[in-house]
């Protein structure tokens, strides 16, 4: 069953004609500044895609800015869900690219073919499950670059643990040890990027972990075993 939920967001429309200025006027009070260049037509008649920046995301709205559309919109001619626009993916990847490799925990593949960035929370059970797949991912040519996204609402002590892991002399070993026996490195907290990466994850609309990002900015939420991740990468990137 195709479920498309139309939510009325109690906006007053000046008239019934498609007009970017009208959309801006109706949406800005709810979503902050919106530029005309961030409003684009979609193949879905009477619907525009609006790009937002904090967090980086896109939403579908009616041409008068009165209705916000949530849920999947499916093109029945090709039986395909309308995906996130290339612009949004590029914006997300550009934000990830601002993070230096020295601030990541990297598990490189010897024969690297693909790179994925994974926002992780060390107390997330599915993150632990994903970590067990690291060797298999590397064997498939997938390098994994960990970024921090401790979710305080679910795991209130995770951020402190991750700060210590990021402060360890050998971050990879510290990450491995915690995933094996929950041991935390006996180190003093140092200047670390955990909080900064958490804020970036929020700007990327990460609400759960693991959150996997491909090299084109595509966000794959949740756990995937190595073989399925490889298939998803190849399908998405076309190689």
Coordinates of C-alpha atoms in Angstrom, one line a residue:
X1 CA 0.0 0.0 0.0
X2 CA 1.3 3.4 -0.9
X3 CA 1.0 5.8 2.0
X4 CA 1.4 9.5 1.4
X5 CA 0.4 11.6 4.4
X6 CA -0.7 15.2 3.7
X7 CA -0.3 17.3 6.8
X8 CA -2.0 20.7 6.8
X9 CA 0.4 23.1 8.5
X10 CA -2.2 25.9 9.0
X11 CA -0.9 28.3 6.5
X12 CA -2.8 31.0 4.8
X13 CA -2.5 31.2 1.0
X14 CA -2.8 34.5 -0.8
X15 CA -4.1 32.9 -4.0
X16 CA -4.2 29.5 -5.7
X17 CA -1.4 30.2 -8.3
X18 CA 2.0 28.5 -8.1
X19 CA 4.4 31.2 -6.9
X20 CA 7.8 30.9 -5.3
X21 CA 7.3 34.1 -3.4
X22 CA 4.1 32.7 -1.9
X23 CA 5.8 29.5 -0.9
X24 CA 8.6 31.4 0.8
X25 CA 6.2 33.6 2.6
X26 CA 4.2 30.7 3.9
X27 CA 7.2 28.5 4.9
X28 CA 9.7 30.8 6.4
X29 CA 7.9 31.3 9.6
X30 CA 8.2 27.6 10.2
X31 CA 11.5 26.7 8.6
X32 CA 13.6 29.9 8.6
X33 CA 15.1 31.6 5.6
X34 CA 14.3 30.0 2.2
X35 CA 15.7 31.3 -1.1
X36 CA 13.9 31.1 -4.4
X37 CA 16.8 29.0 -5.8
X38 CA 16.1 26.3 -3.2
X39 CA 12.6 25.8 -4.6
X40 CA 12.3 23.5 -7.6
X41 CA 9.5 21.8 -9.5
X42 CA 9.2 18.0 -9.3
X43 CA 7.7 15.5 -11.8
X44 CA 4.8 15.4 -9.4
X45 CA 2.3 17.9 -10.7
X46 CA 1.5 20.7 -8.3
X47 CA 4.4 19.8 -6.0
X48 CA 7.7 21.6 -5.3
X49 CA 10.8 20.4 -3.6
X50 CA 12.3 22.8 -1.0
X51 CA 15.8 22.4 0.2
X52 CA 16.6 23.3 3.8
X53 CA 20.1 23.8 5.4
X54 CA 19.7 23.3 9.1
X55 CA 19.3 20.4 9.0
X56 CA 20.3 19.7 5.4
X57 CA 17.2 18.1 3.9
X58 CA 14.5 18.5 1.4
X59 CA 10.7 18.4 1.7
X60 CA 7.9 18.3 -0.7
X61 CA 5.2 21.0 -0.5
X62 CA 2.1 21.9 -2.5
X63 CA 2.5 24.7 -5.0
X64 CA 0.8 27.2 -2.7
X65 CA 2.9 26.2 0.3
X66 CA -0.1 25.1 2.2
X67 CA 0.6 21.4 2.5
X68 CA 3.7 19.5 3.5
X69 CA 3.9 16.0 2.1
X70 CA 5.4 13.3 4.3
X71 CA 6.0 9.6 3.4
X72 CA 7.0 8.0 0.1
X73 CA 5.9 9.5 -3.2
X74 CA 6.0 6.7 -5.8
X75 CA 6.2 7.1 -9.6
X76 CA 4.0 4.3 -10.7
X77 CA 5.2 4.4 -14.3
X78 CA 8.6 3.1 -13.1
X79 CA 7.5 1.8 -9.7
X80 CA 10.2 3.9 -8.0
X81 CA 10.2 6.1 -4.9
X82 CA 11.1 9.7 -5.6
X83 CA 14.5 9.9 -3.9
X84 CA 16.5 12.7 -2.3
X85 CA 17.7 15.2 -4.8
X86 CA 21.2 15.3 -6.1
X87 CA 21.6 18.8 -4.6
X88 CA 20.8 17.6 -1.1
X89 CA 23.2 14.7 -1.4
X90 CA 25.9 17.0 -2.6
X91 CA 25.3 19.4 0.3
X92 CA 25.5 16.5 2.7
X93 CA 28.7 15.1 1.2
X94 CA 30.3 18.6 1.2
X95 CA 29.6 18.9 4.9
X96 CA 31.1 15.4 5.6
X97 CA 34.2 16.5 3.5
X98 CA 34.8 19.3 6.0
X99 CA 35.9 16.7 8.6
X100 CA 39.6 15.9 8.4
X101 CA 40.7 12.2 8.3
X102 CA 42.8 12.8 11.4
X103 CA 39.6 13.2 13.3
X104 CA 38.0 10.0 12.2
X105 CA 38.6 6.3 13.1
X106 CA 39.5 4.7 9.9
X107 CA 39.5 1.0 8.9
X108 CA 41.1 1.0 5.4
X109 CA 40.6 -1.7 2.9
X110 CA 43.9 -3.0 1.3
X111 CA 42.3 -2.9 -2.1
X112 CA 40.1 0.1 -1.6
X113 CA 37.2 0.4 -4.1
X114 CA 34.7 2.3 -2.0
X115 CA 34.6 4.6 1.1
X116 CA 31.7 4.8 3.5
X117 CA 31.4 7.2 6.4
X118 CA 29.5 5.8 9.4
X119 CA 28.1 7.9 12.2
X120 CA 28.3 5.6 15.2
X121 CA 27.3 5.4 18.9
X122 CA 29.3 2.9 20.8
X123 CA 26.4 1.9 23.0
X124 CA 24.1 1.2 20.0
X125 CA 23.6 -2.6 19.6
X126 CA 23.3 -2.3 15.8
X127 CA 26.5 -0.3 15.7
X128 CA 28.2 -3.1 17.5
X129 CA 26.7 -5.6 15.0
X130 CA 28.1 -3.4 12.1
X131 CA 31.5 -3.3 13.7
X132 CA 31.7 -7.1 13.5
X133 CA 31.4 -6.7 9.7
X134 CA 34.4 -4.4 9.4
X135 CA 36.8 -7.2 8.3
X136 CA 34.3 -8.4 5.8
X137 CA 33.8 -4.9 4.4
X138 CA 37.5 -4.4 4.1
X139 CA 37.8 -7.7 2.3
X140 CA 35.2 -6.5 -0.2
X141 CA 37.2 -3.3 -0.8
X142 CA 35.1 -1.0 1.4
X143 CA 37.0 1.3 3.7
X144 CA 35.1 2.4 6.8
X145 CA 35.5 5.9 8.3
X146 CA 33.9 6.2 11.7
X147 CA 32.4 9.5 12.9
X148 CA 30.9 10.2 16.3
X149 CA 27.1 10.6 16.9
X150 CA 26.4 9.6 20.5
X151 CA 22.6 9.8 21.1
X152 CA 22.1 11.1 24.6
X153 CA 18.4 10.4 24.6
X154 CA 19.1 6.6 24.2
X155 CA 22.6 6.3 25.6
X156 CA 23.3 9.1 28.1
X157 CA 26.9 7.9 28.9
X158 CA 28.0 7.2 25.3
X159 CA 29.5 10.6 24.6
X160 CA 31.9 10.4 27.5
X161 CA 33.0 7.0 26.5
X162 CA 33.5 8.1 22.9
X163 CA 35.6 11.1 24.0
X164 CA 38.0 8.7 25.8
X165 CA 38.1 6.4 22.7
X166 CA 38.9 9.3 20.5
X167 CA 41.6 10.4 23.0
X168 CA 43.3 7.0 23.0
X169 CA 46.8 6.7 21.4
X170 CA 45.4 3.9 19.2
X171 CA 41.7 4.8 18.5
X172 CA 41.1 1.7 16.4
X173 CA 42.3 -0.6 19.2
X174 CA 40.2 1.3 21.7
X175 CA 37.1 1.0 19.5
X176 CA 37.8 -2.7 19.0
X177 CA 38.2 -3.3 22.7
X178 CA 35.0 -1.5 23.6
X179 CA 33.1 -3.5 21.1
X180 CA 34.6 -6.8 22.4
X181 CA 34.4 -6.3 26.2
X182 CA 33.1 -2.8 26.8
X183 CA 36.6 -1.8 28.2
X184 CA 37.2 2.0 28.1
X185 CA 40.8 3.3 27.7
X186 CA 42.3 4.7 30.8
X187 CA 43.2 8.1 29.4
X188 CA 42.6 11.7 30.3
X189 CA 40.1 13.5 28.1
X190 CA 41.7 15.6 25.5
X191 CA 40.7 18.1 22.9
X192 CA 38.6 15.8 20.7
X193 CA 36.1 16.1 17.8
X194 CA 33.2 14.1 19.2
X195 CA 30.9 17.0 20.0
X196 CA 31.6 18.7 16.7
X197 CA 30.9 15.5 14.8
X198 CA 27.7 15.1 16.7
X199 CA 26.5 18.5 15.7
X200 CA 27.4 17.7 12.1
X201 CA 25.4 14.5 12.3
X202 CA 22.4 16.5 13.5
X203 CA 22.8 18.9 10.6
X204 CA 22.7 15.8 8.3
X205 CA 19.4 14.7 9.8
X206 CA 20.9 11.7 11.5
X207 CA 18.4 10.5 14.1
X208 CA 19.6 7.0 14.5
X209 CA 22.8 4.9 14.3
X210 CA 24.5 3.5 12.5
X211 CA 24.1 6.1 9.8
X212 CA 26.0 5.1 6.7
X213 CA 26.9 7.7 4.0
X214 CA 28.1 6.8 0.6
X215 CA 30.6 8.8 -1.4
X216 CA 27.8 10.7 -3.2
X217 CA 26.1 11.8 0.0
X218 CA 23.5 9.1 0.0
X219 CA 22.3 8.3 3.5
X220 CA 21.7 4.6 4.3
X221 CA 20.1 4.5 7.8
X222 CA 20.6 1.4 9.9
X223 CA 22.7 -1.7 9.9
X224 CA 23.6 -3.6 6.7
X225 CA 25.8 -6.7 6.5
X226 CA 28.8 -6.4 4.3
X227 CA 27.5 -8.2 1.2
X228 CA 24.2 -6.2 1.2
X229 CA 26.1 -3.0 1.8
X230 CA 28.3 -3.7 -1.2
X231 CA 25.2 -4.4 -3.4
X232 CA 23.6 -1.2 -2.2
X233 CA 26.8 0.8 -3.0
X234 CA 27.1 -0.7 -6.5
X235 CA 23.4 -0.1 -7.2
X236 CA 23.5 3.4 -5.9
X237 CA 26.8 4.5 -7.4
X238 CA 26.4 2.5 -10.6
X239 CA 29.8 0.8 -10.4

